[in-house]
Short mmCIF file of C-alpha atoms in Angstrom, two decimals:
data_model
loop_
_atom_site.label_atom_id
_atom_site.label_comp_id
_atom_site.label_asym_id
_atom_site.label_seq_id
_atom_site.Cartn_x
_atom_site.Cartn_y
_atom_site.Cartn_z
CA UNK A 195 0.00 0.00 0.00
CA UNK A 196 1.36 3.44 -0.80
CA UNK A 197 2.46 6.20 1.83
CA UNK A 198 -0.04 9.09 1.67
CA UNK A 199 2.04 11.11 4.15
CA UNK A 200 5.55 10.94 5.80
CA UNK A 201 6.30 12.72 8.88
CA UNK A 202 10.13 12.44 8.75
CA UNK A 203 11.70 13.58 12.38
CA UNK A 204 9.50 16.15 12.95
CA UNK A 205 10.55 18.06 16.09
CA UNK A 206 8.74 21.58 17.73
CA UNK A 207 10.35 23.75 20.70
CA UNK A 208 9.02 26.64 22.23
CA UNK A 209 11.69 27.76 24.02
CA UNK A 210 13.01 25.23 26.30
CA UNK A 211 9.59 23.47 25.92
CA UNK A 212 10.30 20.61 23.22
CA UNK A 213 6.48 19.70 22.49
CA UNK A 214 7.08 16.96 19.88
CA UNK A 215 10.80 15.61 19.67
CA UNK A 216 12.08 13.72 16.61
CA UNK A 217 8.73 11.90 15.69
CA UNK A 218 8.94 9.75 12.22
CA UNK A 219 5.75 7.38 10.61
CA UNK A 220 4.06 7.30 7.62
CA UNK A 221 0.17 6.96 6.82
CA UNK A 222 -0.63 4.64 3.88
CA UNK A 223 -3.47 5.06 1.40
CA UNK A 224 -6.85 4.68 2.47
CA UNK A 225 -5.63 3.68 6.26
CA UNK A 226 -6.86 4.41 9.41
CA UNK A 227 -4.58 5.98 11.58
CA UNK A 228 -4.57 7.22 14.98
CA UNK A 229 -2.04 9.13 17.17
CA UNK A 230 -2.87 8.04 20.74
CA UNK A 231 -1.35 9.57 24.35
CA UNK A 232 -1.97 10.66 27.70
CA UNK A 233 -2.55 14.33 28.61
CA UNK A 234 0.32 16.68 27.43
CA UNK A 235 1.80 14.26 25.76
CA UNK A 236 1.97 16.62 22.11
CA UNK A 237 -0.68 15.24 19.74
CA UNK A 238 -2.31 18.25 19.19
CA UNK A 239 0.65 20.07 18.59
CA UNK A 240 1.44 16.95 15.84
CA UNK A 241 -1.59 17.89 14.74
CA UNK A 242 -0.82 21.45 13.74
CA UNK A 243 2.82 20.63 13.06
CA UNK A 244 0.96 18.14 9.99
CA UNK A 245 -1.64 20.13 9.21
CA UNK A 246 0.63 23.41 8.53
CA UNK A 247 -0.37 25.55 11.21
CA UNK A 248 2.75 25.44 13.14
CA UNK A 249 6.16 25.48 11.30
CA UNK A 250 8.59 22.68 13.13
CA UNK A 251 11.21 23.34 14.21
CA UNK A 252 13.57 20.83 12.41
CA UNK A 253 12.34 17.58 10.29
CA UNK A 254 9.23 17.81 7.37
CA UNK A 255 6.06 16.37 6.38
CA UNK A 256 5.48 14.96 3.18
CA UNK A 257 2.08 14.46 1.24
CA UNK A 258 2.06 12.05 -1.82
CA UNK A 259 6.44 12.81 -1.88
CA UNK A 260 6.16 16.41 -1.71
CA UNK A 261 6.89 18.27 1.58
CA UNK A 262 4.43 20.72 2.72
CA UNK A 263 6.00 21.75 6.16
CA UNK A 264 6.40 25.30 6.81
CA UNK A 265 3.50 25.94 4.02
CA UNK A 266 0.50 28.44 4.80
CA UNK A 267 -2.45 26.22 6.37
CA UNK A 268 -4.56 26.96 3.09
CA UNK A 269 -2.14 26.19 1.02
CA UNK A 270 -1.31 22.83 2.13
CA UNK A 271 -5.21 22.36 2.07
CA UNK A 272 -5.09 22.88 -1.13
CA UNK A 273 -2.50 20.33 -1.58
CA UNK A 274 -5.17 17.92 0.34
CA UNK A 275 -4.34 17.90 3.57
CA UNK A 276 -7.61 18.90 5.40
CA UNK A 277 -7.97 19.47 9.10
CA UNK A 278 -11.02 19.50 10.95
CA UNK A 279 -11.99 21.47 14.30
CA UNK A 280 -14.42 20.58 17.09
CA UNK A 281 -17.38 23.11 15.72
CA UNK A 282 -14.84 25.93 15.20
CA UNK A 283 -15.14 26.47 11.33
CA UNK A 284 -19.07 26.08 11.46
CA UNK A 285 -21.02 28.97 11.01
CA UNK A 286 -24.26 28.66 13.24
CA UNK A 287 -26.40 31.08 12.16
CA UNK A 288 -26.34 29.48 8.52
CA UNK A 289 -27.82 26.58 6.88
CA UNK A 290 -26.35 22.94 6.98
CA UNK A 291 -26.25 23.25 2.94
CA UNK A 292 -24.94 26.42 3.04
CA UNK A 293 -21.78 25.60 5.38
CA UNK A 294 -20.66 22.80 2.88
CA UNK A 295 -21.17 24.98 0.10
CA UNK A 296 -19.02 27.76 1.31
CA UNK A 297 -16.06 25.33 2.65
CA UNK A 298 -15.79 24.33 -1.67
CA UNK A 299 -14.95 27.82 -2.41
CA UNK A 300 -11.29 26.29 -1.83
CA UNK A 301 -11.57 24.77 -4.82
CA UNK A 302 -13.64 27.29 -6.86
CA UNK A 303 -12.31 28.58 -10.28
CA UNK A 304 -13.67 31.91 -10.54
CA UNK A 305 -12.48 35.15 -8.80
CA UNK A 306 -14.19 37.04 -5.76
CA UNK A 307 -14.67 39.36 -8.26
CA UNK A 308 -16.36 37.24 -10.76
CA UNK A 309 -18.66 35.56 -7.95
CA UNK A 310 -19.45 39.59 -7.28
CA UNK A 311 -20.17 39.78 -10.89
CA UNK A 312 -22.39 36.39 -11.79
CA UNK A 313 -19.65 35.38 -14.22
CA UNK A 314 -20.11 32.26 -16.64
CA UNK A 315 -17.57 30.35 -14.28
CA UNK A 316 -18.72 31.73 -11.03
CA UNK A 317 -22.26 30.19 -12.02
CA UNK A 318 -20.62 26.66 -12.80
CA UNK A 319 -18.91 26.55 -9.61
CA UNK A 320 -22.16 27.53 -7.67
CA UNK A 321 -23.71 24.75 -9.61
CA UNK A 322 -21.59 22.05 -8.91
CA UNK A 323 -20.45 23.08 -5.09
CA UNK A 324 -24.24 22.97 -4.61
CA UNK A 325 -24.61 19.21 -6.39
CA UNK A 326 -21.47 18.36 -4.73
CA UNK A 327 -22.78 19.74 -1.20
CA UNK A 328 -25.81 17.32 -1.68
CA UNK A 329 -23.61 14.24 -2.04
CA UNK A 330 -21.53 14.55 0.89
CA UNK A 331 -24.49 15.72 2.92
CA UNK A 332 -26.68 12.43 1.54
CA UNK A 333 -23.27 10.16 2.53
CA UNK A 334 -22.83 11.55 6.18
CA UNK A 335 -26.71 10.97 6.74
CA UNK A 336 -27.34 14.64 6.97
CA UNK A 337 -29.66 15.36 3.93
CA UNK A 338 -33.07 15.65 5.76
CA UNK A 339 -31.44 18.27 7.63
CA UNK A 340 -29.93 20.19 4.41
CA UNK A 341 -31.51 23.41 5.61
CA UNK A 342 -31.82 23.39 9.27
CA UNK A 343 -29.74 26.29 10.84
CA UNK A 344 -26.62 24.91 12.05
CA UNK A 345 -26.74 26.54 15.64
CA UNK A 346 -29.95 24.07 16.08
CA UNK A 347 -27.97 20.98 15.71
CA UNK A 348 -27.46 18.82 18.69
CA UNK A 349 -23.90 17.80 19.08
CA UNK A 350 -23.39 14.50 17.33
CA UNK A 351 -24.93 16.13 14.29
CA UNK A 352 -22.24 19.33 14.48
CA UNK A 353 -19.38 16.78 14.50
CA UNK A 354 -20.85 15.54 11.39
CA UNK A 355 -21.05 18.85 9.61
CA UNK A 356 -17.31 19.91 10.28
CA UNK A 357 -16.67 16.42 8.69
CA UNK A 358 -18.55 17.65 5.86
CA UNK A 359 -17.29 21.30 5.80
CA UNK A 360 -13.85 19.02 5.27
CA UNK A 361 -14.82 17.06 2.58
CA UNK A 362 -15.82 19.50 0.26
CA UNK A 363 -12.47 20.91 0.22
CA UNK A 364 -11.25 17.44 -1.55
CA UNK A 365 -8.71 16.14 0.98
CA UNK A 366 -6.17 13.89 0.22
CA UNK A 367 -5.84 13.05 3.76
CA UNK A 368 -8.35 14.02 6.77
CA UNK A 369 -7.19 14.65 9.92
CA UNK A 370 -10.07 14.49 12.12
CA UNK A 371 -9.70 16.29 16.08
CA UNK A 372 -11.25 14.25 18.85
CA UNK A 373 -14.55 12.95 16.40
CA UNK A 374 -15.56 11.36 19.28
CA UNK A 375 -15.63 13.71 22.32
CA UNK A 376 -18.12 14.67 24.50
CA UNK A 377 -20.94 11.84 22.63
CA UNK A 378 -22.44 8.95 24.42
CA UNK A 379 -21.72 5.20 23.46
CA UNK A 380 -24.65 5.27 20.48
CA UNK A 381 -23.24 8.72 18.98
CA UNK A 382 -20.04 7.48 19.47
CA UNK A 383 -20.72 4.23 17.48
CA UNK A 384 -22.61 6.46 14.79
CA UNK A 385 -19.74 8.33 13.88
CA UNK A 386 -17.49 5.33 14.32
CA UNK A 387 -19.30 4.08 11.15
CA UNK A 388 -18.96 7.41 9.54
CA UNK A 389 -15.78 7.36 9.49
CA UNK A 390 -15.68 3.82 8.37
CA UNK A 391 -17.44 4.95 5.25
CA UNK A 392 -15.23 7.40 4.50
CA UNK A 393 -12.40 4.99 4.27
CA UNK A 394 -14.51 2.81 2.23
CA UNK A 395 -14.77 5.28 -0.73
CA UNK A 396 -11.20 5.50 -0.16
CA UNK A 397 -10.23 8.59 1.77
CA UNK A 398 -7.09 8.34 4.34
CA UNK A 399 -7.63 9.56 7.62
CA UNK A 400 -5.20 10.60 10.23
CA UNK A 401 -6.86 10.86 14.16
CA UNK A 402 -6.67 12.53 17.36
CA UNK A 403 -8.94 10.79 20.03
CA UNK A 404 -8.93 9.73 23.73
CA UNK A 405 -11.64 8.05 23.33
CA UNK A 406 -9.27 4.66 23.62
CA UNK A 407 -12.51 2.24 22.86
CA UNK A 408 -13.08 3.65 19.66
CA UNK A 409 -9.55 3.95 19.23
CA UNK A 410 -9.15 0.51 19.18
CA UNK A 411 -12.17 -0.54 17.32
CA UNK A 412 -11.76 1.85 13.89
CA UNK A 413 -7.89 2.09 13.47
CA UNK A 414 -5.73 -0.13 11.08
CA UNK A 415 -2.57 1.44 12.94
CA UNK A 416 -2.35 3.81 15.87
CA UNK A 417 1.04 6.01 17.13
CA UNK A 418 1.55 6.55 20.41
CA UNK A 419 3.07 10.10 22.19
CA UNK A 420 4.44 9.98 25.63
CA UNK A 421 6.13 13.53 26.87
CA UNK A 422 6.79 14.52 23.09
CA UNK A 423 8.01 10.93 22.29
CA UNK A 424 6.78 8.33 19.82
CA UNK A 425 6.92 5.25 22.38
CA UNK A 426 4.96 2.66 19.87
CA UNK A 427 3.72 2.22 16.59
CA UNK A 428 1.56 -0.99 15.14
CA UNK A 429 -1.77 -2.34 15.14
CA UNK A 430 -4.46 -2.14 17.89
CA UNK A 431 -3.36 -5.77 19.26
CA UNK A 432 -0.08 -4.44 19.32
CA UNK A 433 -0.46 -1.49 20.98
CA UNK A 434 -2.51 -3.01 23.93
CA UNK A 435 -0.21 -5.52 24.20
CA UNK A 436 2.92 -2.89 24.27
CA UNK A 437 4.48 -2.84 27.71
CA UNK A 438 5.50 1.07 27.21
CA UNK A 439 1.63 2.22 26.73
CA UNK A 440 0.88 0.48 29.73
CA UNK A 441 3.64 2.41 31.63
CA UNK A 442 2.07 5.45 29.96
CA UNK A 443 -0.77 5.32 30.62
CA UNK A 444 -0.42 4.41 34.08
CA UNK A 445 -2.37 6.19 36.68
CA UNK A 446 -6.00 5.29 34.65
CA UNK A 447 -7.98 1.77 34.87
CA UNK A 448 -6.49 -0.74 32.12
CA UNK A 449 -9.66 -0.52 30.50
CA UNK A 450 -8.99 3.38 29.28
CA UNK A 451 -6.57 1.37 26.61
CA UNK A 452 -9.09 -1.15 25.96
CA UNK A 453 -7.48 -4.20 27.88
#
């Protein structure tokens, strides 16, 4: 299976803080990955580090052989590495239908000038953002609520719309925040499946969770931090079998790593 993305000794210091120190894996094609860890223990800095929006300090990220560390975030969305936020990039006094079709402007062909004008091209892209909004909507299960107004959504369902808010930019790769916080067992499963489906039609997807559980049920591979450190790397059995994310994660019940 080919490498998607190659995060090649990536290491971040603020000051005399080193948040993520010398951290190398890949992510294949269409995989499931998730970066696992206790508290503090640098994934969401990773995450920013990946996604563009911090510049590390010394190593690079690579997307399909091409490095994209130290580019702008939008342009390395551009280049398909998406990042989604828990509600953050949602706006709630708009429709459902109307967030998605915003978030494809990324991709539009015309000018701000020539959507301000009603050009020939600024018409095509309305057309097929708005066709293309549909789809994603109808595959994340959110179609009968196309034109509720966002800030009316209960939780579970605003998860689902920054998922889709993501895929109409056309990632390469999605990197997904903590899907799962804050939702009960059923919402949890829900999305769970979501996600599944989105791997199915052959996205890649990169994680962030705590939610260990779910952790272990939806990833291929998972990559564990510990104090900046990758400490283990492999498949779910693996990992729970891995004598250093025990250690880690000492302190919790042995069920908060799914043993």
């Amino acid at each position: 299976m080919a490498e998607m993305l190659e995060v090649s000794g990536i290491t971040k210091r603020f000051g005399g803080l080193v948040a993520v120190n010398n951290v190398s894996f890949s992510v294949r094609e269409k995989e499931i990955l998730s970066v696992i860890g206790p508290n503090g223990a640098g994934k969401s800095t990773l995450f920013k580090l990946i996604s563009s929006f911090l510049r590390p300090t010394t190593g690079e990220v690579r997307l399909k052989g091409e490095r994209i560390s130290g580019l702008a975030p939008h342009i390395a969305a551009r280049r398909g590495v998406v990042r989604t936020f828990q509600e953050t990039t949602i706006f709630k006094n708009m429709s459902v239908r109307d967030n998605v079709i915003i978030a494809h402007h990324l991709r539009s062909k015309a000018s701000l000038f020539g959507f301000f004008l009603g050009t020939g091209t600024a018409k095509a892209d309305e057309a097929a953002f708005g066709q293309s909004a549909d789809e994603i909507l109808a595959l994340l299960g959110l179609s009968s609520l196309a034109y509720e107004i966002a800030r009316n959504l209960p939780h579970g369902h605003l998860r689902a719309l920054g998922i889709a808010i993501g895929l109409a930019t056309n990632p390469s790769i999605l990197l997904l925040d903590e899907p799962f916080a804050g939702m009960n067992h059923d919402g949890t499963m829900g999305m769970v499946e979501m996600v599944r489906r989105l791997r199915e039609r052959g996205l890649t997807i990169l994680l962030v969770e705590h939610d260990m559980p779910a952790v272990m049920k939806i990833s291929d591979r998972l990559v564990v931090l510990n104090f900046g450190q990758k400490i283990a790397e492999g498949t779910p059995a693996e990992i729970q079998a891995n004598d250093k994310v025990i250690e880690a994660y000492l302190g919790s019940e042995d069920e908060a790593i799914g043993l």
